[in-house]
Amino acid sequence: MKTTLDKNLDAKVRAARLLTLGSYAALLGLLSAWYLWLQPAPGGRPWVVWLWHLVPLLCFAPSVLQGKPRAHAWLCFMLLLFFIEAVLAATHPATFGLGLSYAIVVSVLFGAAMYYARWKSQLLRSADPH
């Protein structure tokens, strides 16, 4: 039988999961639009810069889709690097708008993934009969 605390924790886990998945998809979409369409890298191969950004994120996709808390925690570590890039882009006048939206999406994803990892781990521990 679930207690009220477990029900509240379950609701928080579901909300954090939805926010994580939504912001993860938004980040992938933003990076794709930015590097392939809005401001492609100079030269003939903008897809190289696009892959450089997406491959590390896509490595987490299977685990994030499966809802593994540890993968969400590791994703947060990776997002710190993306946050640095986003802040640098937001401080440049030519990329202020994209950089600001990039920083916001990364921040939302970081918070949602962090809370999901924490709350899901707590929920799994409370369900463990040991």
mmCIF file of C-alpha atoms in Angstrom:
data_model
loop_
_atom_site.group_PDB
_atom_site.id
_atom_site.type_symbol
_atom_site.label_atom_id
_atom_site.label_comp_id
_atom_site.label_asym_id
_atom_site.label_seq_id
_atom_site.Cartn_x
_atom_site.Cartn_y
_atom_site.Cartn_z
ATOM 1 C CA MET A 1 0.000 0.000 0.000
ATOM 2 C CA LYS A 2 1.344 3.401 -0.969
ATOM 3 C CA THR A 3 1.561 6.078 1.644
ATOM 4 C CA THR A 4 0.703 9.714 1.021
ATOM 5 C CA LEU A 5 4.414 10.470 0.886
ATOM 6 C CA ASP A 6 4.913 7.837 -1.823
ATOM 7 C CA LYS A 7 1.967 9.214 -3.813
ATOM 8 C CA ASN A 8 3.380 12.745 -3.616
ATOM 9 C CA LEU A 9 6.813 11.474 -4.592
ATOM 10 C CA ASP A 10 5.314 9.515 -7.491
ATOM 11 C CA ALA A 11 3.589 12.671 -8.765
ATOM 12 C CA LYS A 12 6.853 14.625 -8.509
ATOM 13 C CA VAL A 13 8.704 11.881 -10.401
ATOM 14 C CA ARG A 14 6.123 11.948 -13.212
ATOM 15 C CA ALA A 15 6.282 15.757 -13.468
ATOM 16 C CA ALA A 16 10.092 15.790 -13.477
ATOM 17 C CA ARG A 17 10.149 13.039 -16.106
ATOM 18 C CA LEU A 18 7.802 14.928 -18.423
ATOM 19 C CA LEU A 19 9.783 18.131 -17.986
ATOM 20 C CA THR A 20 13.042 16.256 -18.581
ATOM 21 C CA LEU A 21 11.797 14.619 -21.771
ATOM 22 C CA GLY A 22 10.301 17.866 -23.055
ATOM 23 C CA SER A 23 13.371 19.974 -22.393
ATOM 24 C CA TYR A 24 15.661 17.218 -23.720
ATOM 25 C CA ALA A 25 13.718 17.222 -27.004
ATOM 26 C CA ALA A 26 13.715 21.042 -27.009
ATOM 27 C CA LEU A 27 17.498 21.124 -26.579
ATOM 28 C CA LEU A 28 18.036 18.655 -29.419
ATOM 29 C CA GLY A 29 15.679 20.672 -31.617
ATOM 30 C CA LEU A 30 17.264 24.006 -30.712
ATOM 31 C CA LEU A 31 20.777 22.770 -31.435
ATOM 32 C CA SER A 32 19.648 21.223 -34.723
ATOM 33 C CA ALA A 33 17.895 24.405 -35.839
ATOM 34 C CA TRP A 34 20.782 26.599 -34.732
ATOM 35 C CA TYR A 35 23.645 24.709 -36.328
ATOM 36 C CA LEU A 36 21.891 23.470 -39.465
ATOM 37 C CA TRP A 37 19.501 26.276 -40.347
ATOM 38 C CA LEU A 38 19.574 29.522 -38.324
ATOM 39 C CA GLN A 39 23.325 30.139 -38.049
ATOM 40 C CA PRO A 40 25.262 27.303 -39.633
ATOM 41 C CA ALA A 41 28.975 27.197 -39.027
ATOM 42 C CA PRO A 42 31.035 28.871 -41.741
ATOM 43 C CA GLY A 43 32.447 26.510 -44.310
ATOM 44 C CA GLY A 44 30.955 23.659 -46.214
ATOM 45 C CA ARG A 45 30.308 21.266 -43.330
ATOM 46 C CA PRO A 46 27.938 22.651 -40.683
ATOM 47 C CA TRP A 47 26.814 19.108 -39.897
ATOM 48 C CA VAL A 48 30.196 18.431 -38.250
ATOM 49 C CA VAL A 49 29.567 21.143 -35.638
ATOM 50 C CA TRP A 50 25.994 19.889 -35.256
ATOM 51 C CA LEU A 51 27.189 16.312 -34.652
ATOM 52 C CA TRP A 52 29.851 17.565 -32.232
ATOM 53 C CA HIS A 53 27.036 18.951 -30.073
ATOM 54 C CA LEU A 54 24.430 16.234 -30.544
ATOM 55 C CA VAL A 55 26.437 13.026 -30.217
ATOM 56 C CA PRO A 56 27.241 13.512 -26.504
ATOM 57 C CA LEU A 57 23.583 14.266 -25.797
ATOM 58 C CA LEU A 58 22.323 11.375 -27.889
ATOM 59 C CA CYS A 59 24.539 8.964 -25.946
ATOM 60 C CA PHE A 60 22.193 9.541 -23.011
ATOM 61 C CA ALA A 61 18.987 9.069 -25.032
ATOM 62 C CA PRO A 62 18.443 5.327 -24.393
ATOM 63 C CA SER A 63 18.945 5.657 -20.644
ATOM 64 C CA VAL A 64 16.884 8.829 -20.380
ATOM 65 C CA LEU A 65 14.049 7.224 -22.322
ATOM 66 C CA GLN A 66 14.206 4.202 -20.015
ATOM 67 C CA GLY A 67 14.067 6.507 -16.988
ATOM 68 C CA LYS A 68 17.296 5.459 -15.301
ATOM 69 C CA PRO A 69 18.085 7.852 -12.439
ATOM 70 C CA ARG A 70 21.853 7.406 -12.618
ATOM 71 C CA ALA A 71 21.901 8.375 -16.306
ATOM 72 C CA HIS A 72 19.965 11.520 -15.458
ATOM 73 C CA ALA A 73 22.595 12.417 -12.874
ATOM 74 C CA TRP A 74 25.389 11.916 -15.409
ATOM 75 C CA LEU A 75 23.447 13.965 -17.944
ATOM 76 C CA CYS A 76 23.536 16.835 -15.456
ATOM 77 C CA PHE A 77 27.333 16.699 -15.416
ATOM 78 C CA MET A 78 27.401 16.856 -19.215
ATOM 79 C CA LEU A 79 24.947 19.752 -19.234
ATOM 80 C CA LEU A 80 27.366 21.897 -17.249
ATOM 81 C CA LEU A 81 29.583 22.081 -20.343
ATOM 82 C CA PHE A 82 26.598 23.005 -22.494
ATOM 83 C CA PHE A 83 25.622 25.698 -19.983
ATOM 84 C CA ILE A 84 29.056 27.294 -20.266
ATOM 85 C CA GLU A 85 28.703 27.414 -24.045
ATOM 86 C CA ALA A 86 25.177 28.817 -23.748
ATOM 87 C CA VAL A 87 26.270 31.637 -21.441
ATOM 88 C CA LEU A 88 29.156 32.502 -23.756
ATOM 89 C CA ALA A 89 26.753 32.581 -26.710
ATOM 90 C CA ALA A 90 24.340 34.775 -24.743
ATOM 91 C CA THR A 91 27.080 37.319 -24.042
ATOM 92 C CA HIS A 92 27.870 37.767 -27.740
ATOM 93 C CA PRO A 93 25.630 40.332 -29.451
ATOM 94 C CA ALA A 94 25.244 38.279 -32.644
ATOM 95 C CA THR A 95 23.952 35.214 -30.800
ATOM 96 C CA PHE A 96 22.263 36.804 -27.792
ATOM 97 C CA GLY A 97 18.744 35.510 -28.490
ATOM 98 C CA LEU A 98 19.803 31.988 -29.365
ATOM 99 C CA GLY A 99 22.281 31.905 -26.508
ATOM 100 C CA LEU A 100 19.695 33.047 -23.998
ATOM 101 C CA SER A 101 17.156 30.461 -25.148
ATOM 102 C CA TYR A 102 19.926 27.848 -25.124
ATOM 103 C CA ALA A 103 20.838 28.752 -21.534
ATOM 104 C CA ILE A 104 17.200 28.606 -20.431
ATOM 105 C CA VAL A 105 16.577 25.209 -22.031
ATOM 106 C CA VAL A 106 19.790 23.773 -20.585
ATOM 107 C CA SER A 107 18.916 25.150 -17.137
ATOM 108 C CA VAL A 108 15.425 23.673 -17.232
ATOM 109 C CA LEU A 109 16.785 20.326 -18.395
ATOM 110 C CA PHE A 110 19.452 20.368 -15.676
ATOM 111 C CA GLY A 111 16.928 21.073 -12.930
ATOM 112 C CA ALA A 112 14.386 18.552 -14.179
ATOM 113 C CA ALA A 113 16.960 15.793 -14.655
ATOM 114 C CA MET A 114 18.500 16.481 -11.250
ATOM 115 C CA TYR A 115 15.160 16.334 -9.460
ATOM 116 C CA TYR A 116 14.107 13.273 -11.432
ATOM 117 C CA ALA A 117 17.290 11.444 -10.410
ATOM 118 C CA ARG A 118 16.806 12.394 -6.768
ATOM 119 C CA TRP A 119 13.095 11.662 -6.507
ATOM 120 C CA LYS A 120 13.194 8.469 -8.556
ATOM 121 C CA SER A 121 16.037 7.139 -6.402
ATOM 122 C CA GLN A 122 14.040 7.950 -3.263
ATOM 123 C CA LEU A 123 10.975 6.253 -4.716
ATOM 124 C CA LEU A 124 12.966 3.143 -5.609
ATOM 125 C CA ARG A 125 14.485 3.014 -2.111
ATOM 126 C CA SER A 126 11.074 3.325 -0.471
ATOM 127 C CA ALA A 127 9.728 0.477 -2.617
ATOM 128 C CA ASP A 128 12.673 -1.778 -1.734
ATOM 129 C CA PRO A 129 11.536 -4.218 1.007
ATOM 130 C CA HIS A 130 15.031 -4.527 2.546
#
